[in-house]
XYZ file of C-alpha atoms in Angstrom:
446
model
C 2.207 -7.964 -20.604
C 5.943 -7.385 -20.516
C 7.534 -4.366 -22.176
C 11.321 -4.122 -22.226
C 12.863 -0.808 -23.262
C 16.608 -0.415 -23.705
C 18.515 2.828 -23.859
C 20.964 3.108 -26.751
C 24.085 2.746 -24.665
C 27.541 1.160 -25.023
C 27.775 -2.565 -24.354
C 30.458 -1.819 -21.790
C 27.882 0.113 -19.728
C 25.552 -2.894 -19.619
C 28.436 -5.256 -18.839
C 29.486 -3.057 -15.907
C 25.979 -3.307 -14.484
C 26.046 -7.080 -14.821
C 29.145 -7.256 -12.685
C 27.723 -4.838 -10.104
C 24.520 -6.881 -9.815
C 26.578 -9.984 -9.106
C 28.269 -7.934 -6.395
C 24.954 -7.975 -4.441
C 24.717 -4.178 -3.991
C 21.039 -4.395 -4.886
C 18.630 -1.702 -3.659
C 14.856 -1.388 -3.851
C 13.192 2.038 -4.025
C 9.521 2.841 -3.713
C 8.056 6.156 -4.849
C 4.474 7.133 -4.067
C 2.095 8.989 -6.354
C 2.903 12.370 -4.813
C 6.546 12.040 -5.876
C 5.611 12.029 -9.580
C 2.495 14.201 -9.438
C 4.036 17.069 -11.447
C 6.705 17.337 -14.180
C 9.012 19.028 -11.662
C 8.653 16.158 -9.241
C 9.219 13.485 -11.854
C 12.444 15.297 -12.780
C 13.389 15.251 -9.103
C 12.760 11.494 -8.924
C 14.955 11.036 -11.987
C 17.700 12.959 -10.179
C 17.468 10.680 -7.129
C 17.619 7.572 -9.305
C 20.606 8.962 -11.221
C 22.542 9.237 -7.964
C 22.562 5.422 -7.908
C 23.591 4.913 -11.535
C 26.464 2.654 -10.486
C 24.203 0.252 -8.567
C 21.414 -2.107 -9.635
C 18.005 -0.760 -8.675
C 14.494 -2.104 -8.610
C 12.062 0.800 -8.451
C 8.405 0.391 -7.486
C 6.113 3.299 -8.345
C 2.515 4.109 -7.432
C -0.160 5.739 -9.589
C 0.068 9.436 -10.424
C -1.291 11.814 -7.788
C -4.958 11.105 -7.052
C -5.403 8.616 -9.893
C -6.375 5.719 -7.621
C -9.169 7.789 -6.057
C -10.400 8.743 -9.537
C -10.358 5.114 -10.690
C -12.357 4.111 -7.617
C -15.080 6.494 -8.794
C -14.997 4.832 -12.221
C -15.457 1.424 -10.554
C -18.315 2.708 -8.382
C -20.173 4.261 -11.320
C -19.776 1.117 -13.420
C -21.001 -1.205 -10.662
C -24.052 1.000 -10.104
C -24.903 0.478 -13.770
C -24.036 4.032 -14.773
C -21.725 3.093 -17.629
C -21.944 6.509 -19.251
C -20.545 8.235 -16.153
C -17.892 5.532 -15.783
C -16.746 6.103 -19.379
C -16.731 9.875 -18.954
C -14.637 9.654 -15.797
C -12.205 7.266 -17.427
C -11.920 9.391 -20.576
C -10.875 12.313 -18.366
C -8.115 10.140 -16.860
C -6.965 9.089 -20.332
C -6.663 12.706 -21.397
C -4.800 13.597 -18.200
C -2.218 10.839 -18.685
C -1.810 11.497 -22.408
C -1.189 15.170 -21.746
C 1.275 14.303 -19.009
C 3.144 11.926 -21.333
C 3.333 14.553 -24.093
C 4.640 17.150 -21.660
C 7.301 14.830 -20.238
C 8.393 13.074 -23.445
C 7.944 15.587 -26.245
C 8.927 13.981 -29.538
C 9.385 10.597 -27.844
C 5.727 10.479 -26.726
C 4.079 8.519 -29.617
C 5.518 5.096 -28.673
C 4.478 5.566 -25.051
C 1.010 6.818 -26.011
C 0.558 3.642 -28.055
C 1.421 1.539 -25.011
C -0.919 3.589 -22.792
C -3.728 2.920 -25.265
C -3.326 -0.823 -24.675
C -4.004 -0.267 -20.975
C -6.955 2.030 -21.688
C -8.437 -0.737 -23.816
C -8.258 -3.158 -20.868
C -10.503 -0.885 -18.831
C -12.810 0.014 -21.689
C -13.555 -3.688 -22.155
C -14.407 -3.991 -18.456
C -16.697 -0.957 -18.202
C -18.448 -1.788 -21.466
C -19.287 -5.327 -20.412
C -22.012 -6.851 -18.214
C -21.875 -6.958 -14.404
C -21.556 -10.636 -13.567
C -19.144 -10.699 -10.616
C -18.819 -9.046 -7.176
C -17.746 -5.409 -6.859
C -14.291 -6.235 -5.518
C -13.443 -8.101 -8.727
C -14.278 -5.094 -10.909
C -12.555 -2.757 -8.478
C -9.270 -4.600 -9.010
C -9.596 -4.807 -12.806
C -10.149 -1.037 -13.000
C -8.006 0.412 -10.216
C -4.886 -1.580 -11.146
C -4.423 0.469 -14.311
C -3.131 3.560 -12.468
C 0.253 2.034 -11.632
C 0.683 0.659 -15.148
C 0.145 4.094 -16.684
C 2.463 5.994 -14.336
C 5.339 3.528 -14.605
C 5.094 3.378 -18.380
C 5.516 7.166 -18.593
C 8.312 7.286 -16.001
C 10.206 4.429 -17.684
C 10.120 6.186 -21.061
C 11.210 9.470 -19.471
C 14.196 7.852 -17.745
C 15.260 6.051 -20.906
C 15.050 9.291 -22.872
C 17.204 11.031 -20.274
C 20.089 8.620 -19.971
C 18.909 6.161 -17.316
C 18.414 2.791 -19.071
C 15.751 0.636 -17.478
C 13.535 -2.359 -18.107
C 9.799 -1.834 -17.608
C 8.036 -4.933 -16.290
C 4.322 -5.533 -15.781
C 4.279 -6.861 -12.206
C 1.226 -8.947 -13.080
C 3.654 -11.193 -14.975
C 5.585 -11.708 -11.725
C 3.259 -11.547 -8.701
C 0.908 -14.541 -8.658
C -1.898 -14.154 -6.125
C -5.068 -15.870 -4.994
C -8.535 -14.511 -5.823
C -9.058 -12.454 -2.667
C -9.768 -9.290 -4.602
C -8.731 -6.008 -2.921
C -6.566 -7.937 -0.413
C -4.872 -10.635 -2.476
C -2.332 -13.015 -0.984
C 0.893 -13.723 -2.850
C 1.950 -17.198 -3.939
C 5.547 -16.917 -2.752
C 6.989 -19.951 -4.535
C 5.523 -19.071 -7.936
C 6.467 -15.429 -7.538
C 10.049 -16.232 -6.511
C 10.430 -18.353 -9.647
C 9.165 -15.458 -11.776
C 11.555 -13.049 -10.061
C 14.396 -15.410 -10.971
C 13.101 -15.875 -14.504
C 12.113 -12.288 -15.420
C 13.430 -9.721 -12.952
C 17.016 -10.867 -12.367
C 17.899 -11.101 -16.096
C 16.403 -7.643 -16.635
C 18.548 -6.217 -13.848
C 21.604 -7.816 -15.394
C 20.735 -6.335 -18.808
C 20.027 -2.700 -17.928
C 20.882 -2.325 -14.246
C 17.419 -1.080 -13.366
C 13.902 -2.507 -13.322
C 10.885 -0.213 -13.090
C 7.644 -1.852 -12.032
C 4.385 -1.319 -10.179
C 3.323 -1.641 -6.580
C -0.060 -2.662 -5.199
C -1.068 -5.123 -7.936
C -0.687 -8.743 -9.049
C -2.640 -11.335 -11.023
C -4.350 -14.689 -10.531
C -3.513 -17.852 -12.466
C -6.380 -16.860 -14.781
C -4.711 -13.470 -15.475
C -7.336 -11.494 -13.589
C -5.777 -8.403 -12.001
C -5.701 -8.202 -8.206
C -4.701 -5.592 -5.661
C -2.799 -6.241 -2.430
C -4.679 -3.801 -0.200
C -4.857 -0.006 -0.244
C -1.387 1.580 -0.099
C 0.107 -1.835 -0.883
C 3.064 -0.527 -2.910
C 5.290 -0.542 0.193
C 4.522 -4.228 0.568
C 5.230 -4.935 -3.108
C 8.649 -3.331 -2.735
C 9.346 -5.412 0.393
C 8.457 -8.634 -1.433
C 10.921 -7.745 -4.191
C 13.583 -6.819 -1.616
C 13.143 -10.186 0.073
C 13.216 -12.214 -3.139
C 16.223 -10.329 -4.533
C 18.121 -10.404 -1.214
C 18.431 -6.644 -1.459
C 20.918 -4.639 0.551
C 18.150 -2.230 1.593
C 14.729 -0.823 0.774
C 13.940 2.895 0.731
C 10.480 4.458 0.774
C 10.625 8.007 -0.594
C 7.944 10.250 0.923
C 7.123 13.945 1.240
C 8.166 14.032 4.912
C 11.683 14.140 6.373
C 11.412 10.631 7.807
C 9.227 8.592 10.097
C 7.351 10.940 12.421
C 5.716 10.162 15.739
C 2.331 11.329 14.400
C 0.619 12.477 11.230
C 1.702 16.122 10.757
C -1.619 16.844 9.022
C -3.466 15.977 12.231
C -1.041 16.898 15.012
C 1.281 19.890 15.449
C 4.840 19.649 16.748
C 5.603 16.199 15.404
C 9.012 14.661 16.098
C 11.166 12.751 13.619
C 12.410 9.353 14.766
C 16.017 8.711 13.722
C 16.050 4.935 14.232
C 13.324 2.485 15.143
C 12.925 -1.289 15.321
C 10.899 -3.535 13.045
C 8.818 -4.454 16.084
C 7.912 -0.873 16.896
C 6.976 -0.050 13.302
C 4.825 -3.130 12.848
C 2.984 -2.161 16.042
C 2.397 1.325 14.594
C 1.184 -0.129 11.312
C -1.100 -2.594 13.069
C -2.747 0.247 14.969
C -3.368 2.136 11.737
C -0.407 4.429 11.097
C -0.477 5.242 7.391
C 3.250 5.841 6.971
C 4.030 2.179 6.138
C 1.740 -0.593 4.911
C 1.119 -3.154 7.703
C 2.441 -6.140 5.722
C 5.682 -4.421 4.679
C 7.867 -5.309 7.646
C 7.720 -9.120 7.703
C 9.498 -9.782 4.352
C 12.245 -7.367 5.387
C 12.652 -8.605 8.950
C 12.808 -12.219 7.772
C 16.038 -11.409 5.908
C 17.260 -8.541 8.099
C 16.956 -5.995 5.274
C 16.974 -2.426 6.647
C 14.181 -0.079 5.593
C 14.819 3.632 5.115
C 12.147 6.326 5.013
C 13.521 9.373 3.192
C 12.256 12.643 1.748
C 12.100 12.939 -2.041
C 11.787 16.738 -1.673
C 15.238 16.915 -0.042
C 17.356 13.838 -0.647
C 20.139 15.215 1.574
C 18.061 14.666 4.733
C 19.080 11.622 6.749
C 15.602 10.154 7.090
C 14.724 7.222 9.360
C 16.304 3.778 9.516
C 14.200 0.769 10.505
C 16.053 -2.397 11.535
C 16.125 -5.279 14.020
C 17.778 -3.441 16.907
C 18.629 0.189 17.553
C 20.448 2.192 20.199
C 17.221 4.102 20.872
C 15.619 2.974 24.095
C 13.298 5.934 24.651
C 10.775 6.850 21.969
C 8.546 9.908 21.939
C 4.806 9.232 22.297
C 3.753 7.656 19.007
C 0.238 8.764 18.097
C -2.138 7.098 15.648
C -5.655 8.428 15.023
C -8.058 6.402 12.903
C -11.086 8.362 11.794
C -14.325 7.014 10.301
C -14.746 4.242 12.832
C -17.838 2.334 13.939
C -18.293 1.019 17.485
C -20.554 -2.043 17.668
C -21.976 -3.733 20.763
C -23.000 -7.316 19.993
C -25.187 -8.954 22.673
C -26.543 -12.491 22.731
C -30.337 -12.469 22.463
C -30.798 -15.418 24.804
C -28.372 -14.098 27.444
C -25.887 -16.877 26.704
C -22.324 -16.062 27.687
C -19.894 -14.721 25.089
C -17.373 -17.477 25.663
C -15.536 -19.873 23.351
C -18.478 -21.069 21.210
C -20.005 -17.647 20.710
C -16.613 -16.017 20.201
C -15.702 -18.586 17.564
C -18.956 -17.937 15.747
C -18.477 -14.159 15.874
C -14.872 -14.326 14.683
C -15.949 -16.507 11.768
C -18.537 -13.904 10.784
C -15.979 -11.098 10.790
C -13.450 -13.257 8.953
C -16.003 -14.291 6.344
C -16.708 -10.651 5.535
C -12.980 -9.714 5.525
C -13.502 -7.239 8.369
C -10.512 -6.346 10.541
C -11.313 -5.680 14.199
C -9.327 -2.648 15.339
C -10.242 -2.947 19.028
C -12.203 -5.560 20.951
C -13.547 -5.930 24.485
C -15.401 -8.943 25.870
C -18.057 -8.832 28.616
C -20.339 -11.521 30.018
C -23.032 -11.519 27.334
C -21.691 -8.906 24.918
C -18.775 -8.118 22.681
C -17.748 -4.576 21.789
C -15.694 -4.041 18.621
C -14.317 -1.036 16.785
C -14.048 -1.419 12.997
C -13.556 0.778 9.947
C -16.867 2.426 9.100
C -17.408 1.301 5.513
C -21.179 1.729 5.148
C -21.817 -1.143 2.726
C -19.667 -3.548 4.771
C -21.159 -2.470 8.117
C -24.699 -2.895 6.781
C -23.867 -6.392 5.579
C -22.311 -7.215 8.952
C -25.342 -5.875 10.834
C -27.643 -8.022 8.717
C -25.679 -11.196 9.453
C -25.206 -10.484 13.166
C -28.838 -9.510 13.808
C -30.003 -13.061 13.102
C -28.614 -14.272 16.437
C -27.538 -11.136 18.285
C -28.782 -7.736 19.277
C -26.494 -5.119 17.741
C -26.071 -1.456 18.697
C -23.741 0.854 16.788
C -22.194 4.278 17.094
C -20.663 5.523 13.845
C -19.415 8.976 14.760
C -16.269 7.832 16.579
C -12.482 7.771 16.230
C -9.851 5.332 17.490
C -6.888 6.936 19.242
C -3.777 4.842 19.928
C -0.748 6.169 21.828
C 2.414 4.113 22.234
C 4.839 5.214 24.982
C 2.149 7.478 26.409
C 2.448 9.906 29.280
C -0.427 11.220 31.440
C 0.091 14.722 30.052
C -0.109 13.653 26.408
C -3.283 11.669 27.076
C -4.857 14.658 28.781
C -3.913 16.896 25.878
C -5.203 14.517 23.193
C -8.548 13.764 24.884
C -9.414 17.267 26.083
C -13.048 17.977 25.256
C -13.613 14.389 24.081
C -15.661 11.552 25.545
C -13.954 8.148 25.827
C -16.477 5.415 25.008
C -14.017 2.555 25.387
C -10.487 2.350 26.768
C -7.789 -0.294 26.947
C -4.397 0.283 28.518
C -1.186 -1.716 28.854
C 2.195 -0.647 30.166
C 3.255 0.800 26.797
C 0.030 1.429 24.873
C -3.343 3.015 25.432
C -6.252 2.800 23.002
C -9.427 4.833 23.254
C -12.564 5.015 21.184
C -13.409 8.705 21.429
C -16.300 10.889 20.370
C-alpha cells in the first residue's frame, strides 16, 4: 500500500535534505479537510509548505471537506442492506474526487486517477459483499478511504509544482488493535515501521505526506483512531520522529476560549499549558483531539495552532509551562447529550460492588461518561446521545436497574469561571445537574 513519488530534481537537492534531516530540524504539520476543500485552498496549503522547503516535514492531511460525513452515509446505507444507495453515494464521491484531481493536476491527472481507482476498488469490494461483521468494522473499512484520496491528490499536486514528497499509506506504518472506530496503537511495532519506512523517505525527498485518523490491524483490516483523530496521528509521528514541533493548521487565528460558531466575542489565547489543553479536550472542546497532548508532552514537543487562511498570524503555542497565569473563562458546550438516572431496583446502595458493575457495563459498550454523580441508591450520568448506543445501554441496564433518561440536554463546562459569565451562559436555562470545583463548573442544562 506504499506509493513513493519523486520529483525530477537535482541529486544535490536531495542530498541537502538528507543533511538537514540529520540536523534534527524536523517539523510535523497537520491540515484538516477545510484547508484543502477548494483549489484555492490547496494552493494556499502548498504555499505554506513551500515556506519550509529547507526543512524536513511530515505532513498529515485529513479527508477533503465533508468527505468523512459522506462516507459515513455510505457505511450506514450498506449496513442497512441498501447496497444500491450505498453504491450511488460512493459513485458520487468518486466523481467528486476525480473532478477535483483533474482540476488540480491537468495533464498530470491520469497517473493519480489510476491510483485513486485502486482505493475505490477497496470500497466497492466491501459494499458489494455480505454483512458478516459488526457495523464498526465496516465503518472503518469505508470511512478510511477519504484520507487516502485527499493525500494522493495533494501529493501529486505538490510534486507537479516543485515540492518533492513521498506519499505513504499510513496503514503500512500504524499497527493497531481491533477496536474499530477507536483503535489503540501498538507503539513498539509502529516505531519500528517509522524507522523502517518514514525516516528513509524523509532522507530521500525531505517531505513525507500521509494520512491522519487511520491505521491497520495485523490482518490488514483498516481501523480508525476516533473521530477527528488526525491531530493524534500527527502527535504520534512527532513523538516517534523526535520532532522539533507540531503545528495544527486551522481556519481560526489560534486557540480560542470558546467555539466562535456558538459564542460571540471569543478571545484568542496566546500561550497555554499542556495541562490546560488536555482538560479542555477532556471536557469536549473540539479544537484538539483529546489524545493529542500526551505524545507531545512526553517528549516536551511544543504544539502550535495556526491559521492556514493567514499564515502571518502568530497563533497559539502549547507547551509545558507558560508565563500566563490568568486565563479567560474557557467555555465548552457539548450538545446532543443524554442524562440517565440509574437506580437499583432492590434499593441496594450504589457503592463499590454496584459501581464496579456499572462501570464495566459502560466500558463494555465503549461509552465515555462525560459527567457523573453518585447518590445513595442511584447514579446519574451524562453521555453522548447516540441513539443506537443509548438503546443498547438501556437494554443492558434495565435487567438490574431502573433507568430514567432525558435526551434533550446539553453539557456546559466553564474553566476559570466567574459568577457573571455563569449567569450570562445559563440565562433562561434550567440546570438539571451541577458540579463545581475551584476552577471548573459543569452543568447539564435544558
